[in-house]
C-alpha positions as semicolon CSV with decimal commas, in nm:
position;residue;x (nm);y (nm);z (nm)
1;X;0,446;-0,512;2,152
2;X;0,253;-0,264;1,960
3;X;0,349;-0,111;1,632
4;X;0,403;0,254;1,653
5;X;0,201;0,477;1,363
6;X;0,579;0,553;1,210
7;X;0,627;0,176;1,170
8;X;0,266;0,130;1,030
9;X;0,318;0,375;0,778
10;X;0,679;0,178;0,682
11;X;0,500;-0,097;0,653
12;X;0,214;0,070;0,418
13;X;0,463;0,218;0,225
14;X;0,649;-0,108;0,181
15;X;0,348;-0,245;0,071
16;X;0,262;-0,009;-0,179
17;X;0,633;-0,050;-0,338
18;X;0,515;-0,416;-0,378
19;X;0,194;-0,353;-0,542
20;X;0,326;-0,092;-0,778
21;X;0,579;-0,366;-0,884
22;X;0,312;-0,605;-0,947
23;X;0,084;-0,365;-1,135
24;X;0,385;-0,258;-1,382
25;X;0,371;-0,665;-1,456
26;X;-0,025;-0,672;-1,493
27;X;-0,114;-0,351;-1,487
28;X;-0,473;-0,375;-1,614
29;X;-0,548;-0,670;-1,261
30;X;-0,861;-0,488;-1,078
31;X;-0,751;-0,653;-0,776
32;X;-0,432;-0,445;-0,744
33;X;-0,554;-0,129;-0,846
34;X;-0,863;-0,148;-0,574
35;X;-0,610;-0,293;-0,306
36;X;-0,350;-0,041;-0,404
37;X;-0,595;0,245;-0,363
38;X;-0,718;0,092;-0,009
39;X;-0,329;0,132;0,084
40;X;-0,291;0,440;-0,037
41;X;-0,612;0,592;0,139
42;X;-0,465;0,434;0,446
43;X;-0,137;0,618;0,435
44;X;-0,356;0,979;0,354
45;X;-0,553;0,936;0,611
46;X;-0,231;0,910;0,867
């Protein structure tokens, strides 16, 4: 079964709730702020 774009953009926005939590932890980890931006371009571009 394929995910609908609603349930894509739950999931995005799930994700980003995630990485926001991790950042306020370590909030100077590259990683996270380059993956967090991917996400967020993602969910624009929707």
């Amino acid at each position: 079964m394929e995910m609908t774009n609603r349930q894509f953009q739950g999931f995005i926005r799930l994700t980003l709730m995630q990485i926001d939590r991790a950042l306020e932890i370590s909030p100077d980890n590259k990683e996270l702020i380059e993956l967090r931006y991917i996400y967020q371009s993602v969910l624009e571009d929707e």
